[in-house]
Short mmCIF file of C-alpha atoms in Angstrom, two decimals:
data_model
loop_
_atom_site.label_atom_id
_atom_site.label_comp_id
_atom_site.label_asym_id
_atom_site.label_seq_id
_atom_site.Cartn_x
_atom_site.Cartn_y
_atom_site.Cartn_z
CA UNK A 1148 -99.18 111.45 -6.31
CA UNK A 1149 -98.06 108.05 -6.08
CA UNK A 1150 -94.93 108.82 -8.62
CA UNK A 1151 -94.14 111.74 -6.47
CA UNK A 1152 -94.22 109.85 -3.09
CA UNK A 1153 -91.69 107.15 -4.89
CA UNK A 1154 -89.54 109.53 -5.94
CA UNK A 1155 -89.49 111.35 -1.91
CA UNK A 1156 -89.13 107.73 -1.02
CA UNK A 1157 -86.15 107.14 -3.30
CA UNK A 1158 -83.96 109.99 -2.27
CA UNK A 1159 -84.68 109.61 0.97
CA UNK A 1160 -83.39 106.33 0.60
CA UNK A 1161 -80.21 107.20 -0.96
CA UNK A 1162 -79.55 109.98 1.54
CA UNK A 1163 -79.93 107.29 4.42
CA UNK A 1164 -77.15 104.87 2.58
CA UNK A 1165 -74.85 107.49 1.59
CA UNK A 1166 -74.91 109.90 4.36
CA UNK A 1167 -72.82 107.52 6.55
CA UNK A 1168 -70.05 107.63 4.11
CA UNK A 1169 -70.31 111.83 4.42
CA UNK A 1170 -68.91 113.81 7.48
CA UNK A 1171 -72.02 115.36 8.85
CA UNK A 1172 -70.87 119.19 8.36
CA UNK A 1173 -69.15 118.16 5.14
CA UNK A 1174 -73.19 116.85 4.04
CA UNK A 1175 -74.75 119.91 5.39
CA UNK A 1176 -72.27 122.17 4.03
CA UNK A 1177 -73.02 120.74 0.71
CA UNK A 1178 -76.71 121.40 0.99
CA UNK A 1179 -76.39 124.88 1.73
CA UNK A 1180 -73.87 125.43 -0.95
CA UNK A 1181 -73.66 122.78 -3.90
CA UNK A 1182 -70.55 124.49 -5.25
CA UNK A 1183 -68.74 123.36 -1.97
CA UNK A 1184 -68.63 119.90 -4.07
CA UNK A 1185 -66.47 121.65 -7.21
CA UNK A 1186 -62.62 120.30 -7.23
CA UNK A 1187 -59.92 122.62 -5.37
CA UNK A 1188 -60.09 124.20 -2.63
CA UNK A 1189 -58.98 127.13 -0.20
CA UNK A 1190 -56.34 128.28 2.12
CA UNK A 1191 -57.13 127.90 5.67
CA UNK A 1192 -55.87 128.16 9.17
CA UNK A 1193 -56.51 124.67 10.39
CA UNK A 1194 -55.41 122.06 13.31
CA UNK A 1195 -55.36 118.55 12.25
CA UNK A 1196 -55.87 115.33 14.32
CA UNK A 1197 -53.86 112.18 13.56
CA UNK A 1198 -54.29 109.19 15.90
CA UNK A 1199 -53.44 105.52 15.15
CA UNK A 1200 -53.50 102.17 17.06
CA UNK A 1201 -49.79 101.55 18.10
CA UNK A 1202 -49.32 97.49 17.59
CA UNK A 1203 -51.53 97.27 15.26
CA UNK A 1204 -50.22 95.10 12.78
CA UNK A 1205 -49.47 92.60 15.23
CA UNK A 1206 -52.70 92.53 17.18
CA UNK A 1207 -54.34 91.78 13.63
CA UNK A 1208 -51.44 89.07 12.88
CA UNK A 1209 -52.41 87.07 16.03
CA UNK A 1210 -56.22 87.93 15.95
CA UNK A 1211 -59.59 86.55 13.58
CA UNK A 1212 -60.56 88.92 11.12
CA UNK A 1213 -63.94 89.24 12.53
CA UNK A 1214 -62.06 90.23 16.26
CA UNK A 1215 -60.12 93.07 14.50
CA UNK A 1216 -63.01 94.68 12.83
CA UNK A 1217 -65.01 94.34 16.63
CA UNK A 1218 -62.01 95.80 18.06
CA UNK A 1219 -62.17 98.75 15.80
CA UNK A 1220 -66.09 99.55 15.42
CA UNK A 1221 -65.84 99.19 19.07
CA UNK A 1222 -63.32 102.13 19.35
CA UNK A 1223 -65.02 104.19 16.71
CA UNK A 1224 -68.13 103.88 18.23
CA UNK A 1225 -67.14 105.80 21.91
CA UNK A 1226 -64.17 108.22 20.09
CA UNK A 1227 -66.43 109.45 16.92
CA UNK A 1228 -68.88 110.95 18.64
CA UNK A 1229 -67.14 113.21 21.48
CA UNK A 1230 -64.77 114.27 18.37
CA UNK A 1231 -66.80 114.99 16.19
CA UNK A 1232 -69.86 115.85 18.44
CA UNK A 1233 -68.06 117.59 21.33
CA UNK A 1234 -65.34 119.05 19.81
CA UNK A 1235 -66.75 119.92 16.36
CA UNK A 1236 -63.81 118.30 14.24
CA UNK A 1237 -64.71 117.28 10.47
CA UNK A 1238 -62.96 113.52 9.61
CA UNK A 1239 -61.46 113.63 6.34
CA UNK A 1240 -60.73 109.95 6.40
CA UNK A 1241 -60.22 106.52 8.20
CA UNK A 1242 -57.67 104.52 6.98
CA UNK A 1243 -57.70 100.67 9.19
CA UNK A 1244 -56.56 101.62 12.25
CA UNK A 1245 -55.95 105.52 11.69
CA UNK A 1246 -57.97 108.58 11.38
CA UNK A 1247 -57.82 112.25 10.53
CA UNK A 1248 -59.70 115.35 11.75
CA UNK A 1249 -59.57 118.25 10.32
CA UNK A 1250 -60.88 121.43 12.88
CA UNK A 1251 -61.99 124.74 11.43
CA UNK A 1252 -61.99 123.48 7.82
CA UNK A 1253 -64.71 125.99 7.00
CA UNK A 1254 -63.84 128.86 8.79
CA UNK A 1255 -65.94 128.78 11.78
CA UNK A 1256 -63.71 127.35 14.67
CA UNK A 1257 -62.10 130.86 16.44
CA UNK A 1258 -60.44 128.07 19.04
CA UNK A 1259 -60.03 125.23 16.60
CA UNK A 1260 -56.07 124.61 18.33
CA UNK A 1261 -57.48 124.16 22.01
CA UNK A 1262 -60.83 121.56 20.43
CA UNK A 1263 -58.37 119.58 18.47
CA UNK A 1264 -56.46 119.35 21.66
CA UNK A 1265 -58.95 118.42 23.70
CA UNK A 1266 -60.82 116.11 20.99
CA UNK A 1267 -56.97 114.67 21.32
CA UNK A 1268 -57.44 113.68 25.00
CA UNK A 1269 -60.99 112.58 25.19
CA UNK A 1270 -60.47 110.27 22.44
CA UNK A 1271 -57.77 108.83 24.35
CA UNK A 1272 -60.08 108.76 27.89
CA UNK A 1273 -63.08 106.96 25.89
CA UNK A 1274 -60.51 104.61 23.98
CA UNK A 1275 -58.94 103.82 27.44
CA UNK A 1276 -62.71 103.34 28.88
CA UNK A 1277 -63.37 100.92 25.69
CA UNK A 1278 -60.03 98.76 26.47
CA UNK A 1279 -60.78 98.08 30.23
CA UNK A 1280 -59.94 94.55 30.35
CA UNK A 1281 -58.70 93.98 27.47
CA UNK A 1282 -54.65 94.57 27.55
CA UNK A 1283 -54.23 92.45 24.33
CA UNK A 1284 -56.33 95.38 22.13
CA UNK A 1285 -53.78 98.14 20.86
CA UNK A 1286 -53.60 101.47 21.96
CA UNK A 1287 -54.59 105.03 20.78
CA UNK A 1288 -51.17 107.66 19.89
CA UNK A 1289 -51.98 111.02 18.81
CA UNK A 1290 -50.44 114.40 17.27
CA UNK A 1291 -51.76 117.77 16.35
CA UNK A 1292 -50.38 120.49 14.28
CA UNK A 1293 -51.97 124.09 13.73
CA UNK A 1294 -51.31 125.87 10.04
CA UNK A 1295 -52.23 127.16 6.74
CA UNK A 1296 -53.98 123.75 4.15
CA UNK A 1297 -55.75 123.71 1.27
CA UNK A 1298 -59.05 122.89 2.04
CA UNK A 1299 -61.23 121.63 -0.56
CA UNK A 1300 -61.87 118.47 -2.79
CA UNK A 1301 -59.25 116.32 -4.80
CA UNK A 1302 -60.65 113.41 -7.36
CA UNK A 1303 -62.11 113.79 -10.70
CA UNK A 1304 -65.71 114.57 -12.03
CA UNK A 1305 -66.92 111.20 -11.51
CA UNK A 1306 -64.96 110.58 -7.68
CA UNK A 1307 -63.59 113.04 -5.16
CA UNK A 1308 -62.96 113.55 -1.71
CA UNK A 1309 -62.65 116.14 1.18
CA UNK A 1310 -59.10 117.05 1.99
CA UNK A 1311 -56.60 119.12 3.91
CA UNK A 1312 -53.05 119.19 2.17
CA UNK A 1313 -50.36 120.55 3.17
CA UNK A 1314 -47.29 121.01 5.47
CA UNK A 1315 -49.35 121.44 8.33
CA UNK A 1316 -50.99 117.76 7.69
CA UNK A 1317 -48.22 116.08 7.07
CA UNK A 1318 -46.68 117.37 10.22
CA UNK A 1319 -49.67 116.24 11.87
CA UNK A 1320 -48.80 112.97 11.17
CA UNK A 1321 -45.42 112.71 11.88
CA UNK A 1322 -45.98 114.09 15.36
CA UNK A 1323 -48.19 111.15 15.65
CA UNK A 1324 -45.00 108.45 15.19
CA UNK A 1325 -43.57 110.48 18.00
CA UNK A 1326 -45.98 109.66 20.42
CA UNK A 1327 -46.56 106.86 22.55
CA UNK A 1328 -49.82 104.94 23.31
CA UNK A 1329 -51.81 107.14 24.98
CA UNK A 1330 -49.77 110.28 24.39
CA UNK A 1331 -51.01 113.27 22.49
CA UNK A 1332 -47.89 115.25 20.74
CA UNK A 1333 -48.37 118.82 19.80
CA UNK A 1334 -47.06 121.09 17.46
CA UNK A 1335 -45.31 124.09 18.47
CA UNK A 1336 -47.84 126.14 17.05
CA UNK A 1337 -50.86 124.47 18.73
CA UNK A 1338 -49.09 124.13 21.72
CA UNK A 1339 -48.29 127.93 21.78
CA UNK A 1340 -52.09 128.63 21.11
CA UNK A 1341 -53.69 126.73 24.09
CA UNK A 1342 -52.23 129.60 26.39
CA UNK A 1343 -53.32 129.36 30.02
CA UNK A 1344 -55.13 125.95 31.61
CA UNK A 1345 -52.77 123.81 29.04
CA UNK A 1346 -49.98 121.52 30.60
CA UNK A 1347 -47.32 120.62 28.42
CA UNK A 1348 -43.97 118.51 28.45
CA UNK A 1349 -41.20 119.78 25.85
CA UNK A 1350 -39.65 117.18 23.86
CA UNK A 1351 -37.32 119.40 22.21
CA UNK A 1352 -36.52 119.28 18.86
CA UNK A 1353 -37.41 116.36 17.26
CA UNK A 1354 -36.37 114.61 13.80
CA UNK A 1355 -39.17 113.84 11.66
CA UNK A 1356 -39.50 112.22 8.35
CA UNK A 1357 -39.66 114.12 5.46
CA UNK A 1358 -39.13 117.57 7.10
CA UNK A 1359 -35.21 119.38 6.40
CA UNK A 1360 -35.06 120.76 10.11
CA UNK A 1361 -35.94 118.99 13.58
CA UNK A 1362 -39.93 120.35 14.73
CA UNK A 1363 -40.72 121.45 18.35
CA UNK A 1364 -43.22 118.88 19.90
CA UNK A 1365 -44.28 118.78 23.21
CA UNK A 1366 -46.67 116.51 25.16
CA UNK A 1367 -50.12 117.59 26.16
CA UNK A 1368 -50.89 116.46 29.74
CA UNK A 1369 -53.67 117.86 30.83
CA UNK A 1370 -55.91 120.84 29.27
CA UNK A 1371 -58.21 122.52 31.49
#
């Protein structure tokens, strides 16, 4: 008995330092289905998040260590939540001052466009909330692109780790560049899928890196 309880004791340890590292529907996803883990992956309709803090760099030149690390825990902690909570996106990674969300990345998001869009703009109302008196801290820019990824897992046996590759990410994230703090910059194809309630500002044709022919992007104002 008292093996048994050490070993329940154990695991349940692990899983308490480890889940943190795992998107919640990633963790429960592997649960349900272990071979979820195995490398490759899937084609899927997705929309993808990409939202950095514009100035940065400098802000962290200027700043203590210790200030930039508050600065960002303190954004994570009020934007995490209604994204992931609210809006049902799946983070594929943070990366400093950036992160990615990746909506309907196992199939089950009909409206995945419309929450990415509007995980897009409450994560710039609660970073907004979080900055209140503070016009040093950076600021939140965003873009969001709707396509076909592969969904799945990229590593080796002993390392791996969720992804979304493709076209349609990489667009993602060059929409992002094109925004401005506090702007959220859609792809034509999201934009096109929000429909009715959505209010949007065309910014033409736009030259991004890495892509042959200019994109359509257009600013999301308001989403009802």
């Amino acid at each position: 008995v008292a093996e048994r309880f050490s070993a329940v004791r154990l695991v349940h340890d692990i899983d308490r330092l480890y889940r943190p590292y795992v998107p919640a529907a990633l963790a429960e996803r592997l649960r349900t289905d272990p071979a979820a883990g195995e490398l490759g992956g899937v084609r899927q309709e997705v929309s993808v998040l990409f939202a950095d803090l514009q100035g940065f760099t400098a802000f962290s030149e200027r700043a203590d260590p210790a200030d930039v690390i508050s600065m960002l825990n303190s954004y994570w902690a009020v934007t995490v939540p209604v994204v992931v909570r609210d809006y049902g996106g799946l983070i594929e990674r943070f990366a400093g001052d950036a992160v990615m969300v990746v909506f309907n990345a196992a199939g089950d998001q009909p409206n995945h466009a419309r929450s990415a869009a509007g995980a897009a703009l409450a994560m710039q109302r609660e970073a907004d909330a979080a900055a209140e008196g503070r016009p040093d801290w950076p600021r939140f820019r965003a873009g969001v692109n709707t396509g076909p990824a592969i969904v799945g897992n990229v590593g080796t046996a002993e390392q791996r780790s969720f992804a979304a590759i493709g076209d349609t990410t990489n667009t993602a994230a060059r929409l992002q560049t094109a925004a401005v703090p506090g702007q959220v910059v859609l792809g034509a194809t999201t934009a096109a899928t929000l429909g009715d309630g959505a209010v949007l500002e065309s910014l033409g044709t736009i030259e991004v890196k890495g892509k042959a022919e200019p994109v359509e992007a257009f600013v999301l104002v308001r989403l009802d």
